[in-house]
Coordinates of C-alpha atoms and ligand atoms in Angstrom, one line a residue:
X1 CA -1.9 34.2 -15.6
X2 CA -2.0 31.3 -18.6
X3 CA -4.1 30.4 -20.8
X4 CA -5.3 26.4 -20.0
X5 CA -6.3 25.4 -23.5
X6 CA -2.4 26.9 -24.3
X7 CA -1.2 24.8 -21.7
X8 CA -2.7 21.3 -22.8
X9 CA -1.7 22.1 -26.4
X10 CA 1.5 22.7 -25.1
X11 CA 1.4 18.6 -23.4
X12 CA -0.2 17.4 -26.6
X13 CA 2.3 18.7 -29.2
X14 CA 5.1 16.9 -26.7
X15 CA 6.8 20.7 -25.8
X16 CA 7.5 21.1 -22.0
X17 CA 5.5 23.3 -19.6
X18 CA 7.3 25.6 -17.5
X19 CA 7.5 25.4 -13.4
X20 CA 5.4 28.0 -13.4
X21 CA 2.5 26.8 -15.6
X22 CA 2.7 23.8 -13.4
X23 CA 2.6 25.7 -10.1
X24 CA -0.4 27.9 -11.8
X25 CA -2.4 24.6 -12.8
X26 CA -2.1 22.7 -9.4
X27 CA -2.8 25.7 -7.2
X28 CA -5.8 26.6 -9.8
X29 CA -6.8 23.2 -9.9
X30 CA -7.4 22.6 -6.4
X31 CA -9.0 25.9 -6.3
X32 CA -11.9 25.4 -8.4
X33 CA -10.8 27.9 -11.0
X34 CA -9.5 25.1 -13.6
X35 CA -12.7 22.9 -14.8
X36 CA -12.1 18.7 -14.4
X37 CA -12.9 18.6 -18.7
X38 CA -9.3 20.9 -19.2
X39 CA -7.8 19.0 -16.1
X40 CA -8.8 15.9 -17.7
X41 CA -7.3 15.8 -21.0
X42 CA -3.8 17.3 -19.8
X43 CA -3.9 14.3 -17.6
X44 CA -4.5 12.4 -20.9
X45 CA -1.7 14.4 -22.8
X46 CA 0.3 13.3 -19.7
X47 CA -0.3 9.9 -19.9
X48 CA 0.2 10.1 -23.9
X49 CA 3.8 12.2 -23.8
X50 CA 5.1 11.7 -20.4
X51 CA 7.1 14.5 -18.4
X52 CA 10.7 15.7 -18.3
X53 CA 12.6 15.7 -15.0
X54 CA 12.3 19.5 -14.5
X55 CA 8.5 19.2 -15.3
X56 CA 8.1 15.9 -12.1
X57 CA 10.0 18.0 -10.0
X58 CA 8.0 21.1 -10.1
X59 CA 4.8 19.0 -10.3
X60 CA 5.7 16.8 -7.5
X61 CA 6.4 20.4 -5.7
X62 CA 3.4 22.0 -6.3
X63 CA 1.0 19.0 -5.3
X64 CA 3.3 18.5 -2.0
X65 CA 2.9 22.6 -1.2
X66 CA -0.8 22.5 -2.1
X67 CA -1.9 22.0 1.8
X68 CA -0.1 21.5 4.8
X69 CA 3.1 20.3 5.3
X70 CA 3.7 18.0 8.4
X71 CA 6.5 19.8 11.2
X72 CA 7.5 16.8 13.7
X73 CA 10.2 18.3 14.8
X74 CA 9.4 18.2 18.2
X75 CA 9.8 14.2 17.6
X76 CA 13.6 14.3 19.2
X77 CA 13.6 10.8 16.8
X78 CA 14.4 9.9 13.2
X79 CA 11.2 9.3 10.8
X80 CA 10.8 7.2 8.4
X81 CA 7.8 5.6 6.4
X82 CA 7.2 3.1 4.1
X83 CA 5.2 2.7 1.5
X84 CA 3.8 -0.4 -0.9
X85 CA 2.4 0.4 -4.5
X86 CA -0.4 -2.1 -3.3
X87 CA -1.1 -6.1 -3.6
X88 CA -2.9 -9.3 -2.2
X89 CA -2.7 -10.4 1.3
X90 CA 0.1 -7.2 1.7
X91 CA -0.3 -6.9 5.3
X92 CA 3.5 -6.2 6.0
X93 CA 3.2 -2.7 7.2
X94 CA 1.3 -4.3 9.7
X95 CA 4.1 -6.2 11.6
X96 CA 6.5 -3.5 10.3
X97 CA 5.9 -0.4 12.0
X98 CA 6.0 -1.8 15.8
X99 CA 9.0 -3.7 15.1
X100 CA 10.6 -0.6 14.0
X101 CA 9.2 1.4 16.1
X102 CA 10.2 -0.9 19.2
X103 CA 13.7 -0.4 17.6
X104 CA 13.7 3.2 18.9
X105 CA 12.7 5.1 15.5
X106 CA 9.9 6.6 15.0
X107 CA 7.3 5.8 12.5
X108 CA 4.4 8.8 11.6
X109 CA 2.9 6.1 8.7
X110 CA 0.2 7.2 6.9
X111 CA -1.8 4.4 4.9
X112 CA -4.7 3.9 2.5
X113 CA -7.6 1.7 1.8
X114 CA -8.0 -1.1 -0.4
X115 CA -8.2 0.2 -4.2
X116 CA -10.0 -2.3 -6.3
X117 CA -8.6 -5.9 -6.0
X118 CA -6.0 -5.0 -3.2
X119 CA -6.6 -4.7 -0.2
X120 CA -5.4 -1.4 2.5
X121 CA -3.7 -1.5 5.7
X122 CA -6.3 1.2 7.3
X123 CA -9.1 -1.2 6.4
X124 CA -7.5 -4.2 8.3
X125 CA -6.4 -2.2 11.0
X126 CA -10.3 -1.1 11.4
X127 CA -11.0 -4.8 11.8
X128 CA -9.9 -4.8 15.5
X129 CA -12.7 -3.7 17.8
X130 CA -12.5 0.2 18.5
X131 CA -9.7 0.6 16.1
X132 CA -9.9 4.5 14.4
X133 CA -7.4 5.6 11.6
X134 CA -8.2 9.1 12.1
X135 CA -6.7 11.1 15.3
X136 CA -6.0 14.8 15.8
X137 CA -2.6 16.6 15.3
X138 CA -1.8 17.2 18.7
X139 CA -2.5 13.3 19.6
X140 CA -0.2 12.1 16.5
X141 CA 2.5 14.1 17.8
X142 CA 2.1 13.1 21.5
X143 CA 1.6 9.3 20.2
X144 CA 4.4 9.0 17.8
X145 CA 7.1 10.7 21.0
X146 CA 5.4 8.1 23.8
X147 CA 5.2 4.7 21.7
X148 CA 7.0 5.6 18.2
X149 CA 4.4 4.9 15.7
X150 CA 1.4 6.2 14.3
X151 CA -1.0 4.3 12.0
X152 CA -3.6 6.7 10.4
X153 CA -5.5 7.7 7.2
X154 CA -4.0 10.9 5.2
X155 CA -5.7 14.0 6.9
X156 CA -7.9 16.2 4.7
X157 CA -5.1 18.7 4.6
X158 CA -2.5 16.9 3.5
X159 CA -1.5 17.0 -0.2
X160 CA -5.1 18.2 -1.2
X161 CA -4.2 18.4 -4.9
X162 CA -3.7 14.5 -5.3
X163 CA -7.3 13.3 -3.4
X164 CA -8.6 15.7 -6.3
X165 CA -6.7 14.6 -9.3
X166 CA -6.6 11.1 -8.3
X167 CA -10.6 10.6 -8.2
X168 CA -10.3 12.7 -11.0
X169 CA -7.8 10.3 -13.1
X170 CA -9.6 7.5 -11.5
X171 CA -12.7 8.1 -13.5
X172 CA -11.3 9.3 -16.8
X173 CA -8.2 6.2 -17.4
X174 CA -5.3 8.6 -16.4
X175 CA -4.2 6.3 -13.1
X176 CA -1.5 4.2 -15.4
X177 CA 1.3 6.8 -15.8
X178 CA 5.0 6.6 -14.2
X179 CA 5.2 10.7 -13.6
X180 CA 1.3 10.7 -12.4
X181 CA 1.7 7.5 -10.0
X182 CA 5.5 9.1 -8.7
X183 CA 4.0 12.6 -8.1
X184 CA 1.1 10.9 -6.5
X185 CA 2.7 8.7 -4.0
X186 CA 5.9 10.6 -3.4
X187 CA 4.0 14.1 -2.5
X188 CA 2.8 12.7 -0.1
X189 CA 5.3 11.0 1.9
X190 CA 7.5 14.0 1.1
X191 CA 4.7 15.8 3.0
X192 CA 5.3 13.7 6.2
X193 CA 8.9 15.4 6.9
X194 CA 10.5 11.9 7.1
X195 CA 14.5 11.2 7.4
X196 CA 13.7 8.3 4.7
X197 CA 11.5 6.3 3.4
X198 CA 11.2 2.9 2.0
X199 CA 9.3 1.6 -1.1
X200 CA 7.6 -1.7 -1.8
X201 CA 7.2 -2.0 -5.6
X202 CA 4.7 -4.8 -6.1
X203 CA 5.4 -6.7 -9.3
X204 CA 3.2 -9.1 -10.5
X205 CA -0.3 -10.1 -11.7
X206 CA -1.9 -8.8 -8.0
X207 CA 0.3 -5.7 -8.8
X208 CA -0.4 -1.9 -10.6
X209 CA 3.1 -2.9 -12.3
X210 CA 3.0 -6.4 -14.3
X211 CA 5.9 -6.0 -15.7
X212 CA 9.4 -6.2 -13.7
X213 CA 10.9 -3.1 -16.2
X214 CA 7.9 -1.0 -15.5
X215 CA 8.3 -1.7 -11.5
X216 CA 12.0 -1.0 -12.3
X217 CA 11.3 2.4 -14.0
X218 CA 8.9 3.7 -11.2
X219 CA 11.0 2.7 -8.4
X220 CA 13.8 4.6 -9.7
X221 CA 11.3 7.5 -10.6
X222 CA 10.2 8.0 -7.2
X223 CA 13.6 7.6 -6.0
X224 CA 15.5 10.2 -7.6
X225 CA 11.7 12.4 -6.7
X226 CA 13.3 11.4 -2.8
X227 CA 16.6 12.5 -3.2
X228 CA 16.1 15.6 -5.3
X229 CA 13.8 16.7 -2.0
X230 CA 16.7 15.0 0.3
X231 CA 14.9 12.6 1.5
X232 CA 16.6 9.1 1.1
X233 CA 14.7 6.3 -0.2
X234 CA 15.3 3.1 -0.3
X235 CA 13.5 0.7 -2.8
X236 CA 12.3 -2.9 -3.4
X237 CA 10.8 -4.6 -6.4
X238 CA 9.0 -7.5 -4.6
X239 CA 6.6 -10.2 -6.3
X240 CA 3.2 -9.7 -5.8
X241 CA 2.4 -12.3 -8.7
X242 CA 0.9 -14.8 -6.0
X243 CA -0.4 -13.9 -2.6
X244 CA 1.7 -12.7 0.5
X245 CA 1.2 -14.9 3.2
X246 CA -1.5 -17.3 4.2
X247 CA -4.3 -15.1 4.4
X248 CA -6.3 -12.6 2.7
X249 CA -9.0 -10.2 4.2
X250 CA -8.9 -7.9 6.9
X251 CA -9.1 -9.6 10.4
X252 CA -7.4 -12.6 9.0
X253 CA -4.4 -10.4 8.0
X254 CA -4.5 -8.8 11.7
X255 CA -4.2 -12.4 13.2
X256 CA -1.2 -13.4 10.6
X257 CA 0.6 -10.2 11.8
X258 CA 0.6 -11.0 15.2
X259 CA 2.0 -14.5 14.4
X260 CA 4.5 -12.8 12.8
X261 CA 5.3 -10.3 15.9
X262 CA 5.7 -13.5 17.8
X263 CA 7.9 -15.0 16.0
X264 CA 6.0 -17.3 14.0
X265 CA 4.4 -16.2 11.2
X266 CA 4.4 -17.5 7.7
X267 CA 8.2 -17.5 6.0
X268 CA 6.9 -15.1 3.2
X269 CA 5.9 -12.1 5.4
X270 CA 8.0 -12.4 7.8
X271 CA 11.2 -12.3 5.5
X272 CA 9.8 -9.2 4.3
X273 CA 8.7 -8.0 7.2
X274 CA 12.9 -8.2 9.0
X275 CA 14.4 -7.4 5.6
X276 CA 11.8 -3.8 5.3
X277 CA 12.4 -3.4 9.1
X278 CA 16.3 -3.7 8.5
X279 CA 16.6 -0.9 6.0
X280 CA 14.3 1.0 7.6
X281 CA 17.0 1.5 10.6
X282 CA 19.7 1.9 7.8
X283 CA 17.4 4.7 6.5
X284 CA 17.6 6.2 10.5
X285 CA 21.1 6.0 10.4
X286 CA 21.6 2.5 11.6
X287 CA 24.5 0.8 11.3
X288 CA 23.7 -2.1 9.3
X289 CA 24.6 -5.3 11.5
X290 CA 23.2 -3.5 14.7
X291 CA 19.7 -2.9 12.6
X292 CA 19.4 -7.1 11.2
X293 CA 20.5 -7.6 15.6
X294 CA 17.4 -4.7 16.8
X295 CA 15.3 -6.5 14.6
X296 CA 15.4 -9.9 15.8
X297 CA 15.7 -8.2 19.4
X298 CA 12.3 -6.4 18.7
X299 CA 10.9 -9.8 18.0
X300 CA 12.3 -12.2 20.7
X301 CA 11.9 -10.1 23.5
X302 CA 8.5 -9.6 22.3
X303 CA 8.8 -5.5 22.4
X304 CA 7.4 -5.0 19.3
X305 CA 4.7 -7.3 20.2
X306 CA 3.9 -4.9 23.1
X307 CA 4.7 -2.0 20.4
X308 CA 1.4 -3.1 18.9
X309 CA -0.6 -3.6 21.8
X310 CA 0.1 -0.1 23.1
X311 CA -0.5 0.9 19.2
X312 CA -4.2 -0.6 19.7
X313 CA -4.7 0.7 22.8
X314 CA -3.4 4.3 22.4
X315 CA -6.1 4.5 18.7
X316 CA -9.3 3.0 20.5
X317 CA -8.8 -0.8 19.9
X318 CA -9.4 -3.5 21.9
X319 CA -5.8 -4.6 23.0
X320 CA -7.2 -7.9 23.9
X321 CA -7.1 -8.9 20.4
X322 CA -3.1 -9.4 20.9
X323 CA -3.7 -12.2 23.7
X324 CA -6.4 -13.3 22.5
X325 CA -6.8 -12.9 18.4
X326 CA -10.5 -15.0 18.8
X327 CA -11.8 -11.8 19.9
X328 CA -11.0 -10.4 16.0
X329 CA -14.7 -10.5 14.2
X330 CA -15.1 -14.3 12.1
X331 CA -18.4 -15.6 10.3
X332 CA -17.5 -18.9 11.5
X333 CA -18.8 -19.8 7.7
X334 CA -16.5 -21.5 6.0
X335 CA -15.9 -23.2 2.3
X336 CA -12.7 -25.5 1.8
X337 CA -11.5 -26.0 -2.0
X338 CA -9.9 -28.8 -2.9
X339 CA -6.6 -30.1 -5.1
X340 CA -8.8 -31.8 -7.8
X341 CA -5.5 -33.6 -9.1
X342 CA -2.3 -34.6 -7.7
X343 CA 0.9 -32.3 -9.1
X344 CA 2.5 -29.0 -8.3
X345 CA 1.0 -25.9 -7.7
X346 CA 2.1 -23.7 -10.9
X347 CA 0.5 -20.7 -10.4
X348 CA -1.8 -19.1 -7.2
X349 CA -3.1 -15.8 -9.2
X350 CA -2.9 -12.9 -6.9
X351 CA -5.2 -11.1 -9.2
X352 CA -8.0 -13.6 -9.0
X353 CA -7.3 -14.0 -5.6
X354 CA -8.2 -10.4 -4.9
X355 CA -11.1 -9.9 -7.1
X356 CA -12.4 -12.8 -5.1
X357 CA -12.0 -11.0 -2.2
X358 CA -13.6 -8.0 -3.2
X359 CA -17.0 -10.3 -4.2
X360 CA -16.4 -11.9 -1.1
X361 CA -17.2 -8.0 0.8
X362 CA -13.4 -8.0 1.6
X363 CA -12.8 -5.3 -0.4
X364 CA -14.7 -2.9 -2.1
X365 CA -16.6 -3.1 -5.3
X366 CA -17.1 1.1 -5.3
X367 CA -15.3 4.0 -3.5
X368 CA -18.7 4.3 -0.6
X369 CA -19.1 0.2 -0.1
X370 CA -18.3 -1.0 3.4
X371 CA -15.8 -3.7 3.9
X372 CA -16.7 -7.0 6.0
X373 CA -13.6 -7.5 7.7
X374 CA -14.5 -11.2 8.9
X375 CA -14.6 -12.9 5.0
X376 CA -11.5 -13.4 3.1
X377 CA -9.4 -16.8 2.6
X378 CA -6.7 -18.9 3.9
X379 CA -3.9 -19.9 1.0
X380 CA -3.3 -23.3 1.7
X381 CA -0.3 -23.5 -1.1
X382 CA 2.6 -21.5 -2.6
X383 CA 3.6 -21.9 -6.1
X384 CA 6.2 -24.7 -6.3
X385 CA 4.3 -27.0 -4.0
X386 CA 3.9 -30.6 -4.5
X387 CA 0.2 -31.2 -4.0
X388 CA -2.0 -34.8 -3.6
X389 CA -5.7 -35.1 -5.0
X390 CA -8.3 -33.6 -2.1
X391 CA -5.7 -31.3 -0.3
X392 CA -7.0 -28.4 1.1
X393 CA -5.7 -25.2 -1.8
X394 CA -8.0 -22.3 -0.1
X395 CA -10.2 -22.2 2.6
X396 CA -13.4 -19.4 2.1
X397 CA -14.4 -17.8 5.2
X398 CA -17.8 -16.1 4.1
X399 CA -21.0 -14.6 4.8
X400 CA -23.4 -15.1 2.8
X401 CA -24.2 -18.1 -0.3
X402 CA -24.5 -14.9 -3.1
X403 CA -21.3 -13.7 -2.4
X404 CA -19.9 -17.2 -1.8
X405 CA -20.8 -18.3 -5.2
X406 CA -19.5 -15.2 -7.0
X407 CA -16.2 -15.2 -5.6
X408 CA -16.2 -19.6 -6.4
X409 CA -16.7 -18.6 -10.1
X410 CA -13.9 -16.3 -10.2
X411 CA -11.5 -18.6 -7.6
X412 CA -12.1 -21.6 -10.4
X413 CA -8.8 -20.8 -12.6
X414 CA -6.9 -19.1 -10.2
X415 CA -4.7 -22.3 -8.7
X416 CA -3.4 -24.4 -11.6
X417 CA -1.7 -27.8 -10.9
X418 CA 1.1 -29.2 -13.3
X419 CA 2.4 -32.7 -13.7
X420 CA 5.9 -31.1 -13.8
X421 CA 7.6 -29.4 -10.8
X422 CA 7.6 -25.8 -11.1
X423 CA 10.5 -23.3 -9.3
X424 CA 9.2 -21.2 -6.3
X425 CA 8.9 -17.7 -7.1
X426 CA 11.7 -14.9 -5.8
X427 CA 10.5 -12.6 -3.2
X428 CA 12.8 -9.8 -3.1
X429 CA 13.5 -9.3 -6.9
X430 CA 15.6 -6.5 -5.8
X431 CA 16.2 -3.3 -4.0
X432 CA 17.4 0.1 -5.4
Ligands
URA501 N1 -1.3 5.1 -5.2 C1 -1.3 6.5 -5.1 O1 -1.3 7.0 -4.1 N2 -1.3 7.2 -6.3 C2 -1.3 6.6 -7.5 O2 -1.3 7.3 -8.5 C3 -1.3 5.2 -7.6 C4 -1.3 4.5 -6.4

């Protein structure tokens, strides 16, 4: 038994809590028996003094042990996940997980929604008619042998600790810490029993991390979290400082992926998309050239095309949508914004860009709001760009005038034009 007040004293003065305490506070914690005002200001302490190793190794374990603990070892396959700290017009996991799954690994993802400006793969998935993100255990398993991937929402028993002290750091300004973000993420996709898994760290005004040492710092974090566990990670620092892709929303994003699984979707994504899919085999065991030769396999052939048709299909979605992407919900409302001078494009903010969305009804405003998944935009430019007076920069697909006229205001800095040509950005910063 320990004392809580002695424990957060302990944080505050900088002296290191034992594997014990920590196990004691988690297991408390998600019990009840530790009240959110004591929870609270370790979290603070936390944020303030940091943690040792020893103490993000036990508290990584003892959030990851704190509910159930995925077996799919009656998946005769390797698993592997990936996972993206979160951006603008992110839909990569989209196009991903068939591609690799189509490659003959199998692919148990687990995703979340949007979080203030960026958006969430399970809300654009839920954009296809009949799509659900929640299925039972025995149907996962069943799914994930038959077709090879998976795309749901984290079940209710999985890692209980974090959907606790998440909404809990959420409302009290503990989200922005390196050991609270690692233990976050990282219990649980150790949770998932994958052979690897792959990171996406966003960098980048659209990004949690602005910074490319801070993306740098929690990459390698959460990497050496993976291999302590033995589970190999591999991980990018990607930019996230301007859009990815043409679109942004939720059935846009759904359209742009299936362009992509056909071999012709915009250059951004779907370099990201073969470069993820590549070391995600190399993760499996893969040799290297025969993973970059699967991949573009999976997308000629068109297998991973019919990856994600039997994806839709098997989770309640209309499997039409692949043939036919019309049949995704539009407003058939839309608003086209103009160059007002001629130039190049300097800088397309993926921050404004989002909050946009989110007054557009893309995303969500507060934790209960519904998403629209018809509004969003089309990105017309990437930084770098030449542009002439009057071309199209963004086009608005929207709802209603309100919302239309909120997201305009905050749209109205986001593009800036400069007499002077400006370099393109760099994708793949770099991988660790
Ligand atoms: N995503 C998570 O799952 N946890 C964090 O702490 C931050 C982003």
């Amino acid at each position: 038994m320990y004392s809580m007040v002695e424990q957060i004293r302990r944080k505050r003065d900088g002296l290191e809590l034992d594997t014990d305490a920590i196990r004691w506070i988690i297991r408390e914690y998600t019990a009840d028996e530790i009240p959110d005002y004591q929870l609270s200001s370790l979290l603070m302490a936390i944020v303030f003094n940091g943690m040792t190793t020893d103490e993000l190794a036990a508290w990584t374990d003892a959030m990851l042990h704190s509910g159930d603990v995925l077996d799919l070892s009656s998946v005769d396959k390797a698993k592997v996940d990936k996972h993206s700290t979160g951006g603008v017009g992110d839909k990569i996991s989209i196009p991903l997980a068939p591609i690799v799954a189509a490659c003959g690994v199998a692919v148990p993802m687990m995703s979340g929604r949007g979080l203030g400006h960026t958006g969430g793969t399970l809300d654009k998935l839920e954009s296809i008619p009949g799509f659900t993100t929640q299925i039972d255990p025995s149907a996962f398993d069943r799914q994930l042998t038959d077709i090879g991937v998976v795309m749901v929402g984290q079940t209710e028993r999985l890692v209980p600790a974090d959907r606790r002290i998440y909404a809990l750091r959420d409302a009290t300004g503990t989200v922005p810490s390196v050991p609270l973000i690692s233990s976050s993420i990282m219990s649980k996709k150790l949770a998932e029993d994958l052979d690897g898994l792959l990171l996406d760290v966003k960098v980048g005004s659209g990004a949690f991390m602005k910074t490319e040492a801070d993306a740098r710092t929690l990459a390698q974090t959460m990497s050496d979290l993976g291999a302590a566990h033995g589970t190999p990670v591999t991980a990018f620092l990607t930019d996230m400082s301007q859009p990815l892709g043409a679109t942004v929303g939720n059935a846009n994003e759904i359209r742009e992926s299936i362009d992509v699984l056909r071999g012709n979707g915009p250059q951004d994504v779907t370099e990201l998309t073969i470069a993820f899919a590549r070391a995600m085999l190399v993760l499996a065991g893969h040799d290297g050239e025969r993973a970059a030769s699967d991949v573009d396999a999976a997308i000629s052939s068109g297998a991973a095309l019919t990856t994600m048709e039997r994806l839709i299909e098997a989770q309640g979605g209309d499997p039409g949508v692949i043939e036919d992407p019309s049949r995704l919900p539009s407003t058939g409302q839309h608003r086209v914004i103009e160059a007002d001078r001629s130039g190049f494009i300097a800088r397309c903010d993926a921050y404004d860009i989002g909050v946009a969305g989110v007054r557009l009804g893309a995303g969500r405003a507060k934790k209960e709001d519904d998403v629209d998944p018809a509004v969003g935009f089309t990105v017309h430019v990437d930084v770098g760009a030449p542009v002439d007076a009057g071309q199209p920069l963004l086009t608005v697909e929207y709802r209603d005038d309100e919302r239309l006229e909120s997201a305009l205001s905050v749209l109205k800095g986001a593009i800036e034009i400069t007499d002077e040509p400006v370099p393109a950005r760099t994708l793949i910063i770099d991988t660790i």
